[in-house]
mmCIF file of C-alpha atoms in Angstrom:
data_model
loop_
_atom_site.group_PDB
_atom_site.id
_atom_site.type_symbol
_atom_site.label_atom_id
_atom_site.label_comp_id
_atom_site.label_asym_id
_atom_site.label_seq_id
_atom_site.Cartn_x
_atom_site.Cartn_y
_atom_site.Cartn_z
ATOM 1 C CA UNK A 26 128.591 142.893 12.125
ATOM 2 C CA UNK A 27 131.874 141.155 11.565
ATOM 3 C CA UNK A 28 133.462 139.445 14.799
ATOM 4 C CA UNK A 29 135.281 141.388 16.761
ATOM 5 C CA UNK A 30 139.082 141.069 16.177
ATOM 6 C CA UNK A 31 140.521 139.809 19.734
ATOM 7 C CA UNK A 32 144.707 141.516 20.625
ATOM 8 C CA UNK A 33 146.843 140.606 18.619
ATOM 9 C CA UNK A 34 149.459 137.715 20.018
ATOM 10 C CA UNK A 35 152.699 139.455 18.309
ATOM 11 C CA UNK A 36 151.241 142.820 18.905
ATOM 12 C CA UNK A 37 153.698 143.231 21.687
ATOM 13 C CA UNK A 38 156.528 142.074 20.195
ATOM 14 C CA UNK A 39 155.832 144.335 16.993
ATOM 15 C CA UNK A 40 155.314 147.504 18.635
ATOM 16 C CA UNK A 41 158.168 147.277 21.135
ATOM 17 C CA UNK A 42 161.069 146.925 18.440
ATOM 18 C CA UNK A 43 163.104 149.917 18.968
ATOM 19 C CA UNK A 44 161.028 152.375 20.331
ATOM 20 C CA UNK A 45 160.118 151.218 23.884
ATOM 21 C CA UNK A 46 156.806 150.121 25.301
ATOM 22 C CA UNK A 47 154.148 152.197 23.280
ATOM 23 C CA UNK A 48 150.843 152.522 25.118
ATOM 24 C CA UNK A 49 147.507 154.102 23.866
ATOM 25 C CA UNK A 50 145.335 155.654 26.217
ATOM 26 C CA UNK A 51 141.621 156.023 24.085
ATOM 27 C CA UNK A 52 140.369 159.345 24.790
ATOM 28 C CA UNK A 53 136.975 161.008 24.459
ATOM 29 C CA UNK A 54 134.411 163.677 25.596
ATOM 30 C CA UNK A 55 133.812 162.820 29.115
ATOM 31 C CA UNK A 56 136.436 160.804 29.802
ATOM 32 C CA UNK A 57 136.930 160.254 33.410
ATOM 33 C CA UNK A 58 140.248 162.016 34.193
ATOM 34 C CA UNK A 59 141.707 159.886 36.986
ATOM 35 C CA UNK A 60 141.163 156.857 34.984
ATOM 36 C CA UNK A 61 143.269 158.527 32.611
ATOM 37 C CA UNK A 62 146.030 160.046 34.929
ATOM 38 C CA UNK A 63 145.944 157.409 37.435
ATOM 39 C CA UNK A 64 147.294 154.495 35.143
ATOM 40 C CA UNK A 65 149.613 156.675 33.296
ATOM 41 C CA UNK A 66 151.572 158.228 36.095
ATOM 42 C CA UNK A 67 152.497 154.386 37.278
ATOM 43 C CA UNK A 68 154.087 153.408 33.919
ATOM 44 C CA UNK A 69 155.618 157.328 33.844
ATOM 45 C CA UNK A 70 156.956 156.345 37.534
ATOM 46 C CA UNK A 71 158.134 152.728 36.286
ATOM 47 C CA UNK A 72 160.325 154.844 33.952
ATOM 48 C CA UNK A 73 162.695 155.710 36.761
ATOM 49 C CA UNK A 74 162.850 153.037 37.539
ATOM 50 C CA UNK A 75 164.490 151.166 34.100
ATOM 51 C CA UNK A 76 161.130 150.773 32.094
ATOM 52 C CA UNK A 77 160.839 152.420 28.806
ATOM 53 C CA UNK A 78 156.476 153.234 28.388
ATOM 54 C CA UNK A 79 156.191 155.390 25.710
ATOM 55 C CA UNK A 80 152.567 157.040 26.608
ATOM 56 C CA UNK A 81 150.296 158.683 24.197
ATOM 57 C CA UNK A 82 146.904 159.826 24.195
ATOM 58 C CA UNK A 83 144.972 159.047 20.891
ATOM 59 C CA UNK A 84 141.138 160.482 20.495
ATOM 60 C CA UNK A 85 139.142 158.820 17.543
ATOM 61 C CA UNK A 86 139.233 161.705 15.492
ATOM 62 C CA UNK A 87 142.541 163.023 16.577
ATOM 63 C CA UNK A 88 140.503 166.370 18.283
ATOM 64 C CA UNK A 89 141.039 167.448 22.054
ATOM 65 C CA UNK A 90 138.992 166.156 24.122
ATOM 66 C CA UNK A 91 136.822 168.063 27.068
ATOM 67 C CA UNK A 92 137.005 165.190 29.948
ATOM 68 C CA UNK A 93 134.916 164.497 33.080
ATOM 69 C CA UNK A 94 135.977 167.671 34.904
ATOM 70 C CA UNK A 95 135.764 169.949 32.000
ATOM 71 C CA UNK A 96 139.434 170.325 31.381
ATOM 72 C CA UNK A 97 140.150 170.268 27.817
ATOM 73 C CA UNK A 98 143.006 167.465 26.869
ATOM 74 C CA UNK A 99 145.262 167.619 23.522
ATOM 75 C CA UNK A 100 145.513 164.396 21.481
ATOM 76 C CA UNK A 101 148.101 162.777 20.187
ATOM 77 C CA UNK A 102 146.728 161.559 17.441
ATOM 78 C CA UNK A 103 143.881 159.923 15.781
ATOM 79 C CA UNK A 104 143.071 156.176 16.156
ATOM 80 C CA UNK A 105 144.357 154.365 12.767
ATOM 81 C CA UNK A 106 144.419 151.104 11.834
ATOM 82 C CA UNK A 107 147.903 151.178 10.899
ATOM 83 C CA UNK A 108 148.664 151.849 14.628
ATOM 84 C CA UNK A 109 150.621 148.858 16.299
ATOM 85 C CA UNK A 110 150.667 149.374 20.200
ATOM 86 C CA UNK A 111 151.926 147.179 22.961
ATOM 87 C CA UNK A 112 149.102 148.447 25.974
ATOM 88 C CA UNK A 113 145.813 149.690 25.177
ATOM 89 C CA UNK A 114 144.422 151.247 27.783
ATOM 90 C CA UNK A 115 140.392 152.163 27.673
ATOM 91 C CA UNK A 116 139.310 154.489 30.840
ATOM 92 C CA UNK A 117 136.028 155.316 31.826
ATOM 93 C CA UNK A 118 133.411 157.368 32.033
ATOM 94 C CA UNK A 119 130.023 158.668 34.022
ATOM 95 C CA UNK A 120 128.404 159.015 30.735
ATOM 96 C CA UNK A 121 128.406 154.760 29.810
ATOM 97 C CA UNK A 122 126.217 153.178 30.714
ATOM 98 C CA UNK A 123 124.405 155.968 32.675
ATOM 99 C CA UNK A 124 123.277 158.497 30.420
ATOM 100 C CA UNK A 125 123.743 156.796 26.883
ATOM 101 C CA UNK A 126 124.498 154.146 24.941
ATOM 102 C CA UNK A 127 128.690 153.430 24.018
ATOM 103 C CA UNK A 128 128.247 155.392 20.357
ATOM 104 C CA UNK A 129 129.783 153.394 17.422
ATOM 105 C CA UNK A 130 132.510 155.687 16.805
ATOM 106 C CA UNK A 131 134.063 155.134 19.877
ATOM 107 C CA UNK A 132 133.577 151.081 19.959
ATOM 108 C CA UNK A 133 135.062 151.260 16.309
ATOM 109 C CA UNK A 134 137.949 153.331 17.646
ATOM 110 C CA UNK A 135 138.369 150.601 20.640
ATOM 111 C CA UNK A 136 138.266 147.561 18.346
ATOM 112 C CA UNK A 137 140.677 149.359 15.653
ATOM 113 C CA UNK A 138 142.924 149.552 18.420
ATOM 114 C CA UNK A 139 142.840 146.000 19.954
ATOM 115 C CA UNK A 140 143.590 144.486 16.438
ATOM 116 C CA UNK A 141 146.796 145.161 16.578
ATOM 117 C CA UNK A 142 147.785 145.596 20.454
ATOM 118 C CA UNK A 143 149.688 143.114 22.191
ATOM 119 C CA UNK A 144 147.034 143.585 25.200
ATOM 120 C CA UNK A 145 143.845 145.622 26.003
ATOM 121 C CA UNK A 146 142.771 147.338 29.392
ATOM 122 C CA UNK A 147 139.948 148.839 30.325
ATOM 123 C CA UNK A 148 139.241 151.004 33.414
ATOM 124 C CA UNK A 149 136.100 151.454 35.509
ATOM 125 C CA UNK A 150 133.036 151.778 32.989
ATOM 126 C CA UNK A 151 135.825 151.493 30.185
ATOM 127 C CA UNK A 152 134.229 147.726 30.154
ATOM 128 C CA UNK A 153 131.320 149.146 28.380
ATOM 129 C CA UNK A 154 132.873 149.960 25.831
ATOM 130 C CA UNK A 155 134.867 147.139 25.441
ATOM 131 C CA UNK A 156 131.817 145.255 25.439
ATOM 132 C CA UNK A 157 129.960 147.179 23.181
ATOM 133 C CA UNK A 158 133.350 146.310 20.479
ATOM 134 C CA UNK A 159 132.412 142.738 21.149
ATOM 135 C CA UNK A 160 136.016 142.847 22.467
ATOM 136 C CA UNK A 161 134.600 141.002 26.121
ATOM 137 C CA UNK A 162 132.395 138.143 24.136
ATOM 138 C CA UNK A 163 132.980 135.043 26.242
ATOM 139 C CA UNK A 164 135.349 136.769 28.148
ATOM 140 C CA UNK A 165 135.999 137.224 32.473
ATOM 141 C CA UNK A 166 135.473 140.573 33.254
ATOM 142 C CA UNK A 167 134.797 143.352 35.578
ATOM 143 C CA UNK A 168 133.888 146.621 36.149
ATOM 144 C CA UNK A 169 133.054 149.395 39.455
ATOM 145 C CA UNK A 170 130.831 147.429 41.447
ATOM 146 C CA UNK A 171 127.590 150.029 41.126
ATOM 147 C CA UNK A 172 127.285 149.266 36.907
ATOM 148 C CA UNK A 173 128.395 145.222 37.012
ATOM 149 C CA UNK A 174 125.253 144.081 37.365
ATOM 150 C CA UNK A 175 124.324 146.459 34.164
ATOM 151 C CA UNK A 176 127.387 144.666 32.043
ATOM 152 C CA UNK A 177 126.165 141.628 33.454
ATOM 153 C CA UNK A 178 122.843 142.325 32.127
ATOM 154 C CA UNK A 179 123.296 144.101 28.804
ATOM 155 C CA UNK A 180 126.373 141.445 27.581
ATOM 156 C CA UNK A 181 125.578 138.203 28.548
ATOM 157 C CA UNK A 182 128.402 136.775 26.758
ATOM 158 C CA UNK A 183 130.897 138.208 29.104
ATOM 159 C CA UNK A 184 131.264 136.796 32.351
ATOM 160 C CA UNK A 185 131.393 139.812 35.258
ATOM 161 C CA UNK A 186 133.079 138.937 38.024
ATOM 162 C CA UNK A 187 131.625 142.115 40.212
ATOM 163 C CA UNK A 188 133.771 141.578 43.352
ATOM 164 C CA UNK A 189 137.506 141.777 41.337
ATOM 165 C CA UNK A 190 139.768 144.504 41.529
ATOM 166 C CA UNK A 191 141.096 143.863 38.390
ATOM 167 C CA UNK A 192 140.323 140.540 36.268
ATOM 168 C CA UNK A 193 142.519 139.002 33.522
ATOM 169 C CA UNK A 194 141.345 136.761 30.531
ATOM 170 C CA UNK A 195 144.574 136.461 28.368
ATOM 171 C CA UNK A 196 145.623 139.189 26.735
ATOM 172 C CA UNK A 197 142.530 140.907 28.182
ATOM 173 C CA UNK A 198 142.537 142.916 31.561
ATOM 174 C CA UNK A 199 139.412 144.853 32.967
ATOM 175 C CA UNK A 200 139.451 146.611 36.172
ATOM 176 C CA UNK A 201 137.218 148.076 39.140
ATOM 177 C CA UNK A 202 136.565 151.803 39.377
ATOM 178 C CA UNK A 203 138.503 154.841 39.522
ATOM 179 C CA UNK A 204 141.710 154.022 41.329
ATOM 180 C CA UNK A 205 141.599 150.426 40.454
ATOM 181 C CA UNK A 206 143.436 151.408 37.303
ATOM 182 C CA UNK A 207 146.029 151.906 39.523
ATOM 183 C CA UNK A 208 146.061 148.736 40.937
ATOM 184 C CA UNK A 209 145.797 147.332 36.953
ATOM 185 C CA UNK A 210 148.508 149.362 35.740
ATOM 186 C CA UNK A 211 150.945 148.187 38.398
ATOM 187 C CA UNK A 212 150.245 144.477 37.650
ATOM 188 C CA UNK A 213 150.585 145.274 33.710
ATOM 189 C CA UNK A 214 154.002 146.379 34.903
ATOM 190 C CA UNK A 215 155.033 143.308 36.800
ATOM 191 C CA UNK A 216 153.926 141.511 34.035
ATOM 192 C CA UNK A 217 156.375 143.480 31.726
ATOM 193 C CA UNK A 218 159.556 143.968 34.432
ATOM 194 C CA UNK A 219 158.804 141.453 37.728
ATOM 195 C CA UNK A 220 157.791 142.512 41.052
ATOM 196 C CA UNK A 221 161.059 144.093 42.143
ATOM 197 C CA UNK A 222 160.443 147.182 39.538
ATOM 198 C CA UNK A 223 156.533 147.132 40.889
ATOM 199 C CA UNK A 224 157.175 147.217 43.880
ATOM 200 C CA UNK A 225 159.305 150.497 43.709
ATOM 201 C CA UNK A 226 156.781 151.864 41.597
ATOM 202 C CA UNK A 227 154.004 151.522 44.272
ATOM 203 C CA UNK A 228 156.163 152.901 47.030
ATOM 204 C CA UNK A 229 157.176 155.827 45.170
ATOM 205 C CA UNK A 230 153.331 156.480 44.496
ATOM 206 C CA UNK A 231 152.359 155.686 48.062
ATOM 207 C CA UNK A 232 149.920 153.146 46.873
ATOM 208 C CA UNK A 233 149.839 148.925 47.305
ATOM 209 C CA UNK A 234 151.248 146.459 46.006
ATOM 210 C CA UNK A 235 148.055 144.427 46.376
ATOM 211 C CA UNK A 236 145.627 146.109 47.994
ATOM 212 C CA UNK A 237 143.243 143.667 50.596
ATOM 213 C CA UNK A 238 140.110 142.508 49.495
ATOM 214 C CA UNK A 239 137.788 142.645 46.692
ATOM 215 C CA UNK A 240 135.368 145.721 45.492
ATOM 216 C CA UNK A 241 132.426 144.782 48.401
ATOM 217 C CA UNK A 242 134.277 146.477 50.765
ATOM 218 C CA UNK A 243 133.800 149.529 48.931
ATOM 219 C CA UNK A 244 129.798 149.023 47.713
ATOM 220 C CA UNK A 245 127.220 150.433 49.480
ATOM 221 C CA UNK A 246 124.878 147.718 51.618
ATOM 222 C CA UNK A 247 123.296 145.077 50.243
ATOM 223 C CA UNK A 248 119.738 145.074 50.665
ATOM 224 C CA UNK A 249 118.017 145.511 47.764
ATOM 225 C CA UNK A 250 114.439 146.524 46.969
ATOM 226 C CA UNK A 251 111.587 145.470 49.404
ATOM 227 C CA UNK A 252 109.804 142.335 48.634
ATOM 228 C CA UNK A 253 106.686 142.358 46.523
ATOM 229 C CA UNK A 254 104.258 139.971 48.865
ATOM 230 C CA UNK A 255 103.403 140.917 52.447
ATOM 231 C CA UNK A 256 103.957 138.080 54.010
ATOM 232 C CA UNK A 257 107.655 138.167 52.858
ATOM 233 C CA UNK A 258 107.667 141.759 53.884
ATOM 234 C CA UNK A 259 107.082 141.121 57.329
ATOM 235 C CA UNK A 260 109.651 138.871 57.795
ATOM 236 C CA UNK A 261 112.123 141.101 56.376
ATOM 237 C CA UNK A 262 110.563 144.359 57.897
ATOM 238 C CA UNK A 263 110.710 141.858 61.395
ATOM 239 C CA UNK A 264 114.415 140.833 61.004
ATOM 240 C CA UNK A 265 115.411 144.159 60.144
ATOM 241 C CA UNK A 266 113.906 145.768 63.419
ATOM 242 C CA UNK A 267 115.265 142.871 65.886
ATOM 243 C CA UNK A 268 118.489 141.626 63.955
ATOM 244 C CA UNK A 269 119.418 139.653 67.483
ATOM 245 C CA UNK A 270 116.308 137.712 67.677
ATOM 246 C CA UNK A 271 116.175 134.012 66.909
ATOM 247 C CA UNK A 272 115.674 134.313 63.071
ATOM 248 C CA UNK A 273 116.491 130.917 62.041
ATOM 249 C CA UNK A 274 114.582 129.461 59.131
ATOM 250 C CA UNK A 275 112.082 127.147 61.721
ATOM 251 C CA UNK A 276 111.529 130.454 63.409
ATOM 252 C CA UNK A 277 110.886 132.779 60.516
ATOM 253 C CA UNK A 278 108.563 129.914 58.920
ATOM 254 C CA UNK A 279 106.497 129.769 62.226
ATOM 255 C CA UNK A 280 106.215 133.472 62.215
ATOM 256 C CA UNK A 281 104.180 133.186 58.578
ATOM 257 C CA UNK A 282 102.376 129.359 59.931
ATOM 258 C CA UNK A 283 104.196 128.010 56.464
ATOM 259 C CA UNK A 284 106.796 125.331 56.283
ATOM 260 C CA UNK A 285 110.724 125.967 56.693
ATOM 261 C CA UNK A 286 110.625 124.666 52.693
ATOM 262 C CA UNK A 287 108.065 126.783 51.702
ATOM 263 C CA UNK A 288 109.401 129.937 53.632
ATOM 264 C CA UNK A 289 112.928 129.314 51.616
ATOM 265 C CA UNK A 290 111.026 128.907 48.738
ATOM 266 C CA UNK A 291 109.130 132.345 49.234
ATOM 267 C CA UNK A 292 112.687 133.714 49.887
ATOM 268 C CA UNK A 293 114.473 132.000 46.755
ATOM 269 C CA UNK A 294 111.538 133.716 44.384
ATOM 270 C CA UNK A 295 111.697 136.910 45.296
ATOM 271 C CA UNK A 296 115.339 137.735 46.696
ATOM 272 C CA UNK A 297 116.795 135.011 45.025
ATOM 273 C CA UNK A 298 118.818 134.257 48.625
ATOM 274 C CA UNK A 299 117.897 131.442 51.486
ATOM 275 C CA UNK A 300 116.471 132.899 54.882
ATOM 276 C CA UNK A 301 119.588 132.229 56.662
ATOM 277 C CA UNK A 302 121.833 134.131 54.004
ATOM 278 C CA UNK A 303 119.128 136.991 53.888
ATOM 279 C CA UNK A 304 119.629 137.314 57.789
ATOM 280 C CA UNK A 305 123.591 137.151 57.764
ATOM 281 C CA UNK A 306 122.873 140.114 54.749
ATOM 282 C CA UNK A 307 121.022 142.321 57.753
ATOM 283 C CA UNK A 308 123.386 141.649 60.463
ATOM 284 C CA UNK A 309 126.405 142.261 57.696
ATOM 285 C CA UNK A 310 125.078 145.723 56.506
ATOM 286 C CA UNK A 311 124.255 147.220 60.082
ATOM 287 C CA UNK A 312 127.448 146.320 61.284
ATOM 288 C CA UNK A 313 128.953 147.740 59.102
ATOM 289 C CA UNK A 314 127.086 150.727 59.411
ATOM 290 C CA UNK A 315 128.466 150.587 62.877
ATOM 291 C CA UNK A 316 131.769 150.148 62.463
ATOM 292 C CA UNK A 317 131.549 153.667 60.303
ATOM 293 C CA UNK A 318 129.758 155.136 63.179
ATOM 294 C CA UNK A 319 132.317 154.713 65.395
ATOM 295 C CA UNK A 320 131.574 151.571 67.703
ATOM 296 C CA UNK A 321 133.846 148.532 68.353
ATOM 297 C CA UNK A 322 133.656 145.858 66.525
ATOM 298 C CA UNK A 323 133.149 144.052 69.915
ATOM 299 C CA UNK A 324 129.711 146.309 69.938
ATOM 300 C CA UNK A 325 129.185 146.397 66.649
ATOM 301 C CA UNK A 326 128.715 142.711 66.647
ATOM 302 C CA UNK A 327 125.975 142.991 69.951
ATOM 303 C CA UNK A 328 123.890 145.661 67.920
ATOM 304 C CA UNK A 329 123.824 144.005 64.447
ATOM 305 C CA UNK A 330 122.713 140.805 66.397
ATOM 306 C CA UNK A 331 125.573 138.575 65.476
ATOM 307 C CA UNK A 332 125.668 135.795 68.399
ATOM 308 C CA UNK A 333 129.614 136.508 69.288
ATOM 309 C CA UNK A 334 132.644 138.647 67.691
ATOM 310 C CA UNK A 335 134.236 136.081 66.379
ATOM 311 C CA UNK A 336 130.707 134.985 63.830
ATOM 312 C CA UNK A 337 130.765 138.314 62.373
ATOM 313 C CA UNK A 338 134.718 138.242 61.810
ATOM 314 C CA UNK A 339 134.180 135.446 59.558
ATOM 315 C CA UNK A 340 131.081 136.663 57.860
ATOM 316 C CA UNK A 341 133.217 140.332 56.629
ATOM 317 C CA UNK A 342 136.403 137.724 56.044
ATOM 318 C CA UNK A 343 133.944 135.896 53.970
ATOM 319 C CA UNK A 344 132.508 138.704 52.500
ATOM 320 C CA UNK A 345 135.145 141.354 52.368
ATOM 321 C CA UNK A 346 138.416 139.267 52.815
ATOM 322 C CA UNK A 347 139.317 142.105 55.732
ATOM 323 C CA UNK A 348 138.751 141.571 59.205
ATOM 324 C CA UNK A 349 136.172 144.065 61.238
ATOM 325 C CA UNK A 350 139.074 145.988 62.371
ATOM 326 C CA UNK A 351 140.770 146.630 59.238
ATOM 327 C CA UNK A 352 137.554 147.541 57.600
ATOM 328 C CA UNK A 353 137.180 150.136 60.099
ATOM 329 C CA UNK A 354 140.433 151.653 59.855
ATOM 330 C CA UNK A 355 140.161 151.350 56.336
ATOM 331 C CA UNK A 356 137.026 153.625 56.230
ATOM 332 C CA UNK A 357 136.239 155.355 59.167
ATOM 333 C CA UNK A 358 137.685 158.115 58.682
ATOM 334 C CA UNK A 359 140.826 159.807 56.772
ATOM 335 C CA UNK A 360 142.803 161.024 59.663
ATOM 336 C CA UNK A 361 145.776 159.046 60.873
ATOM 337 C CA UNK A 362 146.193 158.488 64.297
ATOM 338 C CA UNK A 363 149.928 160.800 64.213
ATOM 339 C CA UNK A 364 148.797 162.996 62.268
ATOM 340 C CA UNK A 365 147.420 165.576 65.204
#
């Protein structure tokens, strides 16, 4: 297969003479319709505000298309490789990578398209298909946090940055899931009118500027699978079950009559983490799960075994760049405090 063709530098410049800001939104079967929506009612908002996005929804074959919720969308058109366009923007979908492979037609359609566009998006699992044009070879990227490791995995060549909201590699932008294209679409419109127009689009939609944080504040807790020996097992299995007892490596090694080295080399092998980062993990996760219980963070930090508040502050500012507190308002529940 011939390499894929990366934007196009003038691409911009090309599409734009005369006829505003032209951006293609690649539609197909099962097309996830916020990703779709989301992005295009920011550049529809930055119209009233002086912008001039001309939007228009293009399917490969120029057919409707029957999208994630089963409503049936009109196209615009048909992909073509005459088609200059300033944005291409490439949403998502629960189909890729879940259910089946990206099928060539639409990685042709996505590649046709980025030959001649003066930038490429993608939203949520949109990176899949990206990927699967060869469009994200050697490329940053990112993608919703439950399928990175799966880009990760299936394209090595691209470089997934699982945490990003949104990630930018010149003239190449990928973003998180779902309402991330939001956040993507807003910076694609700083790019193209400064901060001052963004900034009145997001206020008009409700929505950040920036939103706080990365995409682990959204994920779901970190342990993974149990380990494979029993020896490491009952560590973890012990940690889990007392998350305030002394668990430091010495500790843990004595528990198992093996060295602190060869206890972090037990751990390295099968969790690829150290003791002491496998411990922080615990404490992390159940305090969390706190929080969204509804304890303080002041208990919260007691029951998950973290030694004072102020230790498990930094840990979630390492880890989620949010203090306890704002992760809890964040998620704990929907109501607002006014609101009765």
């Amino acid at each position: 297969m011939p390499p894929a063709p990366h934007p196009h530098p003038a691409g911009r410049r090309a599409a734009s003479s005369g006829a505003g800001h032209r951006v293609a939104v690649l539609a197909y079967d099962g097309v996830t319709l916020l990703d779709v929506a989301g992005p295009a009612e920011v550049f529809k908002e930055a119209n009233r505000f002086g912008a001039a996005y001309r939007i228009e929804l293009l399917s490969p074959t120029g057919a409707e298309v029957t999208t994630s919720l089963g409503v049936r969308v009109a196209a615009d058109g048909a992909v073509s490789p005459e088609l200059a366009c300033d944005t291409v923007l490439v949403p998502g979908s629960d189909l890729y990578p879940r259910v089946a492979p990206v099928p060539d037609d639409l990685s042709d359609a996505a590649r046709t398209l980025a030959a001649k566009a003066g930038r490429v998006a993608s939203i949520c699992t949109g990176a899949f298909i990206l990927a699967a044009a060869g469009l994200l070879d050697g490329r940053r990227a990112t993608t919703h946090w439950k399928v990175a490791h799966v880009l990760a995995a299936r394209y090595p060549t691209c470089h997934v940055e699982p945490d990003a909201i949104y990630v930018r590699d010149g003239a190449m932008y990928t973003s998180a899931g779902v309402t991330a294209g939001i956040d993507l679409a807003l910076a694609l419109v700083e790019d193209d009118h400064g901060p001052d127009l963004a900034r009145d689009v997001a206020r008009a939609l409700v929505v950040y500027m920036q939103r706080a944080g990365g995409q682990s504040q959204f994920s779901a807790p970190l342990q993974g699978p149990p380990p494979r020996s029993p020896a490491l097992r009952k560590i973890t299995d012990l940690v889990t079950a007392n998350p305030g007892d002394d668990h430091s490596p010495g500790e843990l090694a004595r528990h198992l009559n093996v060295s602190t080295r060869h206890l972090t080399r037990i751990f390295q092998d099968e969790l690829s983490t150290t003791p002491a980062r496998y411990v922080e993990n615990i404490r992390f996760d159940m305090a969390r799960a706190l929080l969204d219980q509804g304890h303080t963070a002041t208990r919260a930090a007691t029951l998950a075994g973290f030694p004072s508040y102020e230790s498990m502050r930094r840990v979630f500012a390492k880890k989620l760049s949010i203090s306890p507190a704002a992760y809890q308002r964040r998620f704990t529940t929907t109501r607002r405090p006014d609101a009765g």
